[in-house]
Coordinates of N, CA and C in Angstrom, one line a residue:
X47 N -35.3 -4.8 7.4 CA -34.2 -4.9 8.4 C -32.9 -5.3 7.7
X48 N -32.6 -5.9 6.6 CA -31.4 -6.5 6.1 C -30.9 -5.5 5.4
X49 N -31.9 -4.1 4.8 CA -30.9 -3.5 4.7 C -30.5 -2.2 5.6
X50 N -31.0 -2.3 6.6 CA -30.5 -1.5 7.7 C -29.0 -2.1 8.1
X51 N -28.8 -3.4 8.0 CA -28.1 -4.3 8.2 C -26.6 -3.8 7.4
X52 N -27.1 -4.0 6.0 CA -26.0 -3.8 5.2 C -25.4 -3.0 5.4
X53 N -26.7 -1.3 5.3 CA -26.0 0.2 5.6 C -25.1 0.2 6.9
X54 N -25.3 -0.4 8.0 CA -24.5 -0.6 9.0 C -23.4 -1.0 8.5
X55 N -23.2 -2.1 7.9 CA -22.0 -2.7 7.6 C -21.2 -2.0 7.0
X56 N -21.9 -1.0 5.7 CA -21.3 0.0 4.7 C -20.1 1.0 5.6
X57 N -21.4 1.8 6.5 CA -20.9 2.8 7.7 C -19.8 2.4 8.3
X58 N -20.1 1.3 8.4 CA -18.4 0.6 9.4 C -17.5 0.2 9.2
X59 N -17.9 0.0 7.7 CA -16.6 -0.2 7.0 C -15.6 1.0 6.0
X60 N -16.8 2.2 6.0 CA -16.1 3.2 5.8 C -15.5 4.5 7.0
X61 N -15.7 3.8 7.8 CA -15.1 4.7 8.8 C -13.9 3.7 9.2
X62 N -13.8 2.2 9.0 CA -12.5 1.8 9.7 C -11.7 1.5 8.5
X63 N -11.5 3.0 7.5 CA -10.4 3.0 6.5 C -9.2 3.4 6.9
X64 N -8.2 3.2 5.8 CA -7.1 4.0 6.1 C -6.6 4.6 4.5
X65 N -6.3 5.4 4.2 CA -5.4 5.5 2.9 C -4.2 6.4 3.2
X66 N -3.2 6.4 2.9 CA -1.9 6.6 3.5 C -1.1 6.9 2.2
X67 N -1.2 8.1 1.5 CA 0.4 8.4 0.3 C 0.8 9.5 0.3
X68 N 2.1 9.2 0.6 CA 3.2 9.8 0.9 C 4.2 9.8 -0.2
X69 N 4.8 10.8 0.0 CA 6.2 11.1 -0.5 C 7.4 11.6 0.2
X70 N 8.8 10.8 0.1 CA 10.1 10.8 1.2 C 10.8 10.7 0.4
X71 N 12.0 11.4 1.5 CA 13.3 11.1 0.7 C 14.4 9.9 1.6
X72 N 15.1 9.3 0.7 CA 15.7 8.3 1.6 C 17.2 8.5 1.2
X73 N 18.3 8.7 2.0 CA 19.1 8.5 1.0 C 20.1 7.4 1.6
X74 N 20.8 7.1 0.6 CA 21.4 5.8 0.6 C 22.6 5.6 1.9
X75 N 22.1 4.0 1.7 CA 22.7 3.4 2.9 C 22.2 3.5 4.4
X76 N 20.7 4.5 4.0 CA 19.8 4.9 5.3 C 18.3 3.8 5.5
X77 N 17.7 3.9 6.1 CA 16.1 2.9 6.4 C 15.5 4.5 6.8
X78 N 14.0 4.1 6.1 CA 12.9 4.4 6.6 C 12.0 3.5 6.6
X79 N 11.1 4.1 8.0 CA 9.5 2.7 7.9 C 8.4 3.6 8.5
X80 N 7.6 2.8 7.8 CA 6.3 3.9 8.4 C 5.0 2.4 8.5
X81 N 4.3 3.3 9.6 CA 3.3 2.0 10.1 C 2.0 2.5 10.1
X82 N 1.5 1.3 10.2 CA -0.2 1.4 10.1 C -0.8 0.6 11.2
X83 N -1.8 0.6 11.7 CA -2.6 0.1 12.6 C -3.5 -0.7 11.3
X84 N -3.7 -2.1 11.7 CA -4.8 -2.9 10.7 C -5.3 -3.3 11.7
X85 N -6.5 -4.3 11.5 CA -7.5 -4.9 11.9 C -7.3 -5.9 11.2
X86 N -7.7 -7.2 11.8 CA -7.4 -8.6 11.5 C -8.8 -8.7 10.5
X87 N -8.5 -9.4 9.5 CA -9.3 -9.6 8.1 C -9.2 -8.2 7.3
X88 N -8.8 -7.2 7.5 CA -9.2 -6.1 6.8 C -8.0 -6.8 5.5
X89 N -8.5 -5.8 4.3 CA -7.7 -6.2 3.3 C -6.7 -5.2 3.2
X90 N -5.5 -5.5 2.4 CA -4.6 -4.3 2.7 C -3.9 -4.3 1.4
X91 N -3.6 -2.9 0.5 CA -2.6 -2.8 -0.6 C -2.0 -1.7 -0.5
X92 N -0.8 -1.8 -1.2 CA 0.2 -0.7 -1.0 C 1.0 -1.0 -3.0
X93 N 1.2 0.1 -3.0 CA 2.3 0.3 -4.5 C 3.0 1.7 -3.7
X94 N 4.5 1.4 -4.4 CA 6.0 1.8 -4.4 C 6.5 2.4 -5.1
X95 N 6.9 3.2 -5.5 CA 8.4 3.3 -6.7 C 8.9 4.5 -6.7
X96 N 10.0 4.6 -6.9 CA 11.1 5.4 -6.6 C 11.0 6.5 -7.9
X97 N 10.7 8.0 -7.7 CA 10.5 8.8 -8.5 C 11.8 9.3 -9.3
X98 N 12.3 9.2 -11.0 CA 12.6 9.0 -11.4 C 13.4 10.7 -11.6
X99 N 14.5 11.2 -11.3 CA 14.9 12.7 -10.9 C 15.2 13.5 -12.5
X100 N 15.5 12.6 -13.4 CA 15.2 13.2 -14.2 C 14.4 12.8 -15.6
X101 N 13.5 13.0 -15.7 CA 12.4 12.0 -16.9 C 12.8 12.0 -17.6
X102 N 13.5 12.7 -18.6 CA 14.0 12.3 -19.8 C 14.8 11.4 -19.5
X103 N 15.7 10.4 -18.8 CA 16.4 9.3 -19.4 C 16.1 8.2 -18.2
X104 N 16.4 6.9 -18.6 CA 16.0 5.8 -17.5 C 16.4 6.3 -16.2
X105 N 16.0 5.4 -15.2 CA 16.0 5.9 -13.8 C 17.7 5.0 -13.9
X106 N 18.7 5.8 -13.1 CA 20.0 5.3 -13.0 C 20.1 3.6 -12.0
X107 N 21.0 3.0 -12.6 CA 20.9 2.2 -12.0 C 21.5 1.8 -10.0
X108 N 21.6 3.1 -9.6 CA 22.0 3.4 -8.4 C 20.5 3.5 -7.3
X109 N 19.5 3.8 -8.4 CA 18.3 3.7 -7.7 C 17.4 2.8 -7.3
X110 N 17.8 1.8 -6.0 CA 17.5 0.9 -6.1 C 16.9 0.8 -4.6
X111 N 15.9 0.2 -4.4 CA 15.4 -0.4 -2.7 C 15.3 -1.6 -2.3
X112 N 15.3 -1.9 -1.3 CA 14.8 -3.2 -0.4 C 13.7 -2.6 0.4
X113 N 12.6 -3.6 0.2 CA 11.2 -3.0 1.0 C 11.0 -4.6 1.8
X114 N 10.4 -4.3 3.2 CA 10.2 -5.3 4.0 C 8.6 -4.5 4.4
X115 N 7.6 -5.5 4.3 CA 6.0 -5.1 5.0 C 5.8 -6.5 6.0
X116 N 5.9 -6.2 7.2 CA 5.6 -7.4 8.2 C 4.4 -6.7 9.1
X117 N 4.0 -7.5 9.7 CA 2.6 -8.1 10.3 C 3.5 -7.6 12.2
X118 N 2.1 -7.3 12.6 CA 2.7 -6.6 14.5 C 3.7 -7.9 14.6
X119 N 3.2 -9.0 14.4 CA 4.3 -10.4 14.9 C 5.5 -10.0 14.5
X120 N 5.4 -9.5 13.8 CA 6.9 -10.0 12.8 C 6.9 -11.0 11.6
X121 N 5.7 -11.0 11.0 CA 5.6 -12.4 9.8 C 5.9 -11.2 8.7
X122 N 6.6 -11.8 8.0 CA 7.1 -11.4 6.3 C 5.5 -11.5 5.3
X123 N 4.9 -10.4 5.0 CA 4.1 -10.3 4.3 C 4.6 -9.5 2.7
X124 N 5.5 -8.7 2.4 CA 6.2 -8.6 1.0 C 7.8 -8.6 1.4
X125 N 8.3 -8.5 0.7 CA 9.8 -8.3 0.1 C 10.0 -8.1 -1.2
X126 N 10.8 -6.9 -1.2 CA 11.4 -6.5 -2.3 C 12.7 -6.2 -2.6
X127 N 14.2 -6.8 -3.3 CA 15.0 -6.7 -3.2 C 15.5 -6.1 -4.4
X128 N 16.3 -5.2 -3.9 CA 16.8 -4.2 -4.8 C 15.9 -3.6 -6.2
X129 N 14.6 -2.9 -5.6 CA 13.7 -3.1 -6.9 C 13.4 -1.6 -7.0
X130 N 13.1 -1.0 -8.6 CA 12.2 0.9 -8.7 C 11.7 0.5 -7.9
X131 N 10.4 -0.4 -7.9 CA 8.7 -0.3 -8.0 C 8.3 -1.7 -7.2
X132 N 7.0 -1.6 -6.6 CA 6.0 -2.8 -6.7 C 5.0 -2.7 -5.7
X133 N 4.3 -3.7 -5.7 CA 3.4 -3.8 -5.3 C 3.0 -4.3 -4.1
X134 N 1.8 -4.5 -2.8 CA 1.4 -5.5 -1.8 C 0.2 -5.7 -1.7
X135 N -0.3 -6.9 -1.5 CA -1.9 -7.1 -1.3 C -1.8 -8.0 -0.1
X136 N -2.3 -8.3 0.8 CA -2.4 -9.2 1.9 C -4.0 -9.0 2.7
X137 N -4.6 -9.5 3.2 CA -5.7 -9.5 4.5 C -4.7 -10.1 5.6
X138 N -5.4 -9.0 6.4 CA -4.6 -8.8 7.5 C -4.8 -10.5 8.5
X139 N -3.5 -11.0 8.9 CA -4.4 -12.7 9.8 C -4.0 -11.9 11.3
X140 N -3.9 -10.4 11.7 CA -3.8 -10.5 13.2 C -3.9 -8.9 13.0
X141 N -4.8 -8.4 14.2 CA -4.6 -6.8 14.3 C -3.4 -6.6 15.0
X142 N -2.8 -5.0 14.6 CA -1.9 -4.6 15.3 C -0.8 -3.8 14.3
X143 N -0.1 -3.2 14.8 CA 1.1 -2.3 13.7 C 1.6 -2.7 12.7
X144 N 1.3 -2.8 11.7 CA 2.2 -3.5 10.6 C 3.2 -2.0 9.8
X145 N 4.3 -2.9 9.2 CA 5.5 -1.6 9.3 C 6.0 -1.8 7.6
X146 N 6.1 -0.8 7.3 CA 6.8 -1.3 5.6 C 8.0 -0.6 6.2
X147 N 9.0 -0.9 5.4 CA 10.2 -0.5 5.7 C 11.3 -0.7 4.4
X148 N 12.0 0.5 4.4 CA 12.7 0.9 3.3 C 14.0 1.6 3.3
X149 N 14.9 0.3 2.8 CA 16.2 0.3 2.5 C 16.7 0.9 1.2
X150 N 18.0 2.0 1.2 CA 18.4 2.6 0.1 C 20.0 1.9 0.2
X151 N 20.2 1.3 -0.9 CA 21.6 0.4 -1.4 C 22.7 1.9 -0.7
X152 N 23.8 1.3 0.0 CA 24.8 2.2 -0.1 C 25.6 2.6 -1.3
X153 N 25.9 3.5 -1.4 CA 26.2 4.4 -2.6 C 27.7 5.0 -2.4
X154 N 28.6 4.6 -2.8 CA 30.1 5.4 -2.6 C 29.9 6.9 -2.5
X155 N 29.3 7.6 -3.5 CA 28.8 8.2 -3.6 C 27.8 8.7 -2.9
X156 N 27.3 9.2 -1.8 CA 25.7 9.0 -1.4 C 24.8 10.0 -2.9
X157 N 23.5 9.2 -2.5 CA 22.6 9.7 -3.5 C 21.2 9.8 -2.7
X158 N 20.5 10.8 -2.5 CA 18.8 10.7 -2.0 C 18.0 10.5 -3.2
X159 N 17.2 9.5 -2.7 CA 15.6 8.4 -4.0 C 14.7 9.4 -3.2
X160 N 13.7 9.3 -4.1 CA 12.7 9.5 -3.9 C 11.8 8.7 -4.1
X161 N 10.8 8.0 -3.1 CA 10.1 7.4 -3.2 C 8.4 7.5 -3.2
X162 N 7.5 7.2 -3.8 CA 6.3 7.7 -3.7 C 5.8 6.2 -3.1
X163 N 4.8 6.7 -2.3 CA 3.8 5.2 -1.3 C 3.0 5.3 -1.0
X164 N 1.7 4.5 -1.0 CA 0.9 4.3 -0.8 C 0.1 3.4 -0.2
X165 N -0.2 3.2 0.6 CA -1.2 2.6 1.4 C -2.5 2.4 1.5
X166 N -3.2 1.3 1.7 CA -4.7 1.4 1.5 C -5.1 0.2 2.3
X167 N -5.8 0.4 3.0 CA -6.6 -0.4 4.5 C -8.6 -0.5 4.1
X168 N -8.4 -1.4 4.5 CA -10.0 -1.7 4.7 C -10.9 -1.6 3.5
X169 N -12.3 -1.0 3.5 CA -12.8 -0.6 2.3 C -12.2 0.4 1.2
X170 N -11.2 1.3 1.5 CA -10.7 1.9 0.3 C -9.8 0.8 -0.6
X171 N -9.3 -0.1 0.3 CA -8.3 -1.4 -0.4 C -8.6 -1.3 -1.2
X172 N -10.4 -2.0 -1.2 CA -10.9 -2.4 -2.3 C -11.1 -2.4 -3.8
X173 N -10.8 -3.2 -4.3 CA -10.9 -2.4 -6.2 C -11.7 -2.6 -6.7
X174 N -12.5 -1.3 -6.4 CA -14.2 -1.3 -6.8 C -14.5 -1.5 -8.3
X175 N -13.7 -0.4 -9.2 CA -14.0 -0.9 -10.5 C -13.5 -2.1 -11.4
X176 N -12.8 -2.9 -10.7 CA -12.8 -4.5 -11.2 C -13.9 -5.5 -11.0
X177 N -14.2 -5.2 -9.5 CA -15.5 -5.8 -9.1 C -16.5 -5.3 -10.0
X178 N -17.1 -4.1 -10.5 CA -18.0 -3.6 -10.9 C -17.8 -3.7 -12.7
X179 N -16.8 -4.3 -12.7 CA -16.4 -5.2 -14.1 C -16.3 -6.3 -14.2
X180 N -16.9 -7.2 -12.9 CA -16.4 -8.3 -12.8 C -17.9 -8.9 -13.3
X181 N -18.7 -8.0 -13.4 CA -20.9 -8.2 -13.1 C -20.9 -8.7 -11.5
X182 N -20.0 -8.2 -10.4 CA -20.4 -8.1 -9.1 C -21.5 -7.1 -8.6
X183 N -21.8 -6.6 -9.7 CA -22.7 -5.2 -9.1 C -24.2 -5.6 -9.9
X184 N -25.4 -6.1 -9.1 CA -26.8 -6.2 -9.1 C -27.3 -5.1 -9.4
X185 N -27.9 -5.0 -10.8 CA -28.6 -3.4 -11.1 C -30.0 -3.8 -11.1
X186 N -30.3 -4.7 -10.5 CA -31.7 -4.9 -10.4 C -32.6 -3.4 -9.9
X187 N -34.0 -3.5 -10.5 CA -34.4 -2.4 -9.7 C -35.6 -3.4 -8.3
X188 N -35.4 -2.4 -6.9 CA -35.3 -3.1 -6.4 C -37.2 -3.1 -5.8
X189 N -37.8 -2.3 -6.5 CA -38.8 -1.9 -6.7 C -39.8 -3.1 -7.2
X190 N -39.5 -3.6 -8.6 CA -39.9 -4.7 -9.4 C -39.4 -6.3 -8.8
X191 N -38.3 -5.8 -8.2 CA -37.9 -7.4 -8.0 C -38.9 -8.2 -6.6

């Protein structure tokens, strides 16, 4: 029965996933936001960064965002000010829409970023191969035990 138990829990937690990556253009002095539906406790991460237009030399220093990720309430769960790149991890403390949202610096010049994003809800959050490096993973056989 317990592990009828577990597989239930496995099943349900791979169906109330979400993974979410995208690529946009923003251009400056404009907002975009894009939202997710969470579930209270679910874990949640996201990574950012503004795609570099031409690889061979640093990304210009005109390339720059402000990123806001708040909670349905309105609670401040990341900030990022004037940054390429980064990162969010939180568990969710309330179900309901959570919004990342993304500012492009005004530009005398206007300029369009390109931003790559990513999103990850529930069991895909997860970062299985740390855990499974961490000796979180029982290889017992379960046969002998």
């Amino acid at each position: 029965m317990c592990r009828f138990g577990i597989l239930v829990v496995v099943i349900l937690g791979l169906l109330s996933t979400t993974v979410q990556s995208i690529r946009f253009e923003i251009q400056s002095g404009h907002t975009k936001c894009i939202s997710e539906e969470v579930k209270t406790n679910a874990m949640t991460v996201g990574n950012y960064h503004i795609v570099n237009p031409t690889e061979t030399h640093p990304l210009p220093e005109s390339h720059k965002i402000t990123v806001r990720v708040t909670s349905s309430f309105g609670n401040n769960l990341h900030t990022g000010d004037l940054v390429e790149s980064g990162k969010f991890a939180f568990t969710a403390p309330e179900t309901g829409d959570y919004m990342a949202c993304f500012w492009a610096v005004e530009q005398k010049q206007p300029v369009t970023l390109t931003v790559d994003f990513e999103w990850k809800t529930g069991y895909a959050a997860k970062d299985w191969p740390n855990v499974a490096k961490k000796g979180s993973v029982d290889v017992r056989n379960p046969i002998t035990s």
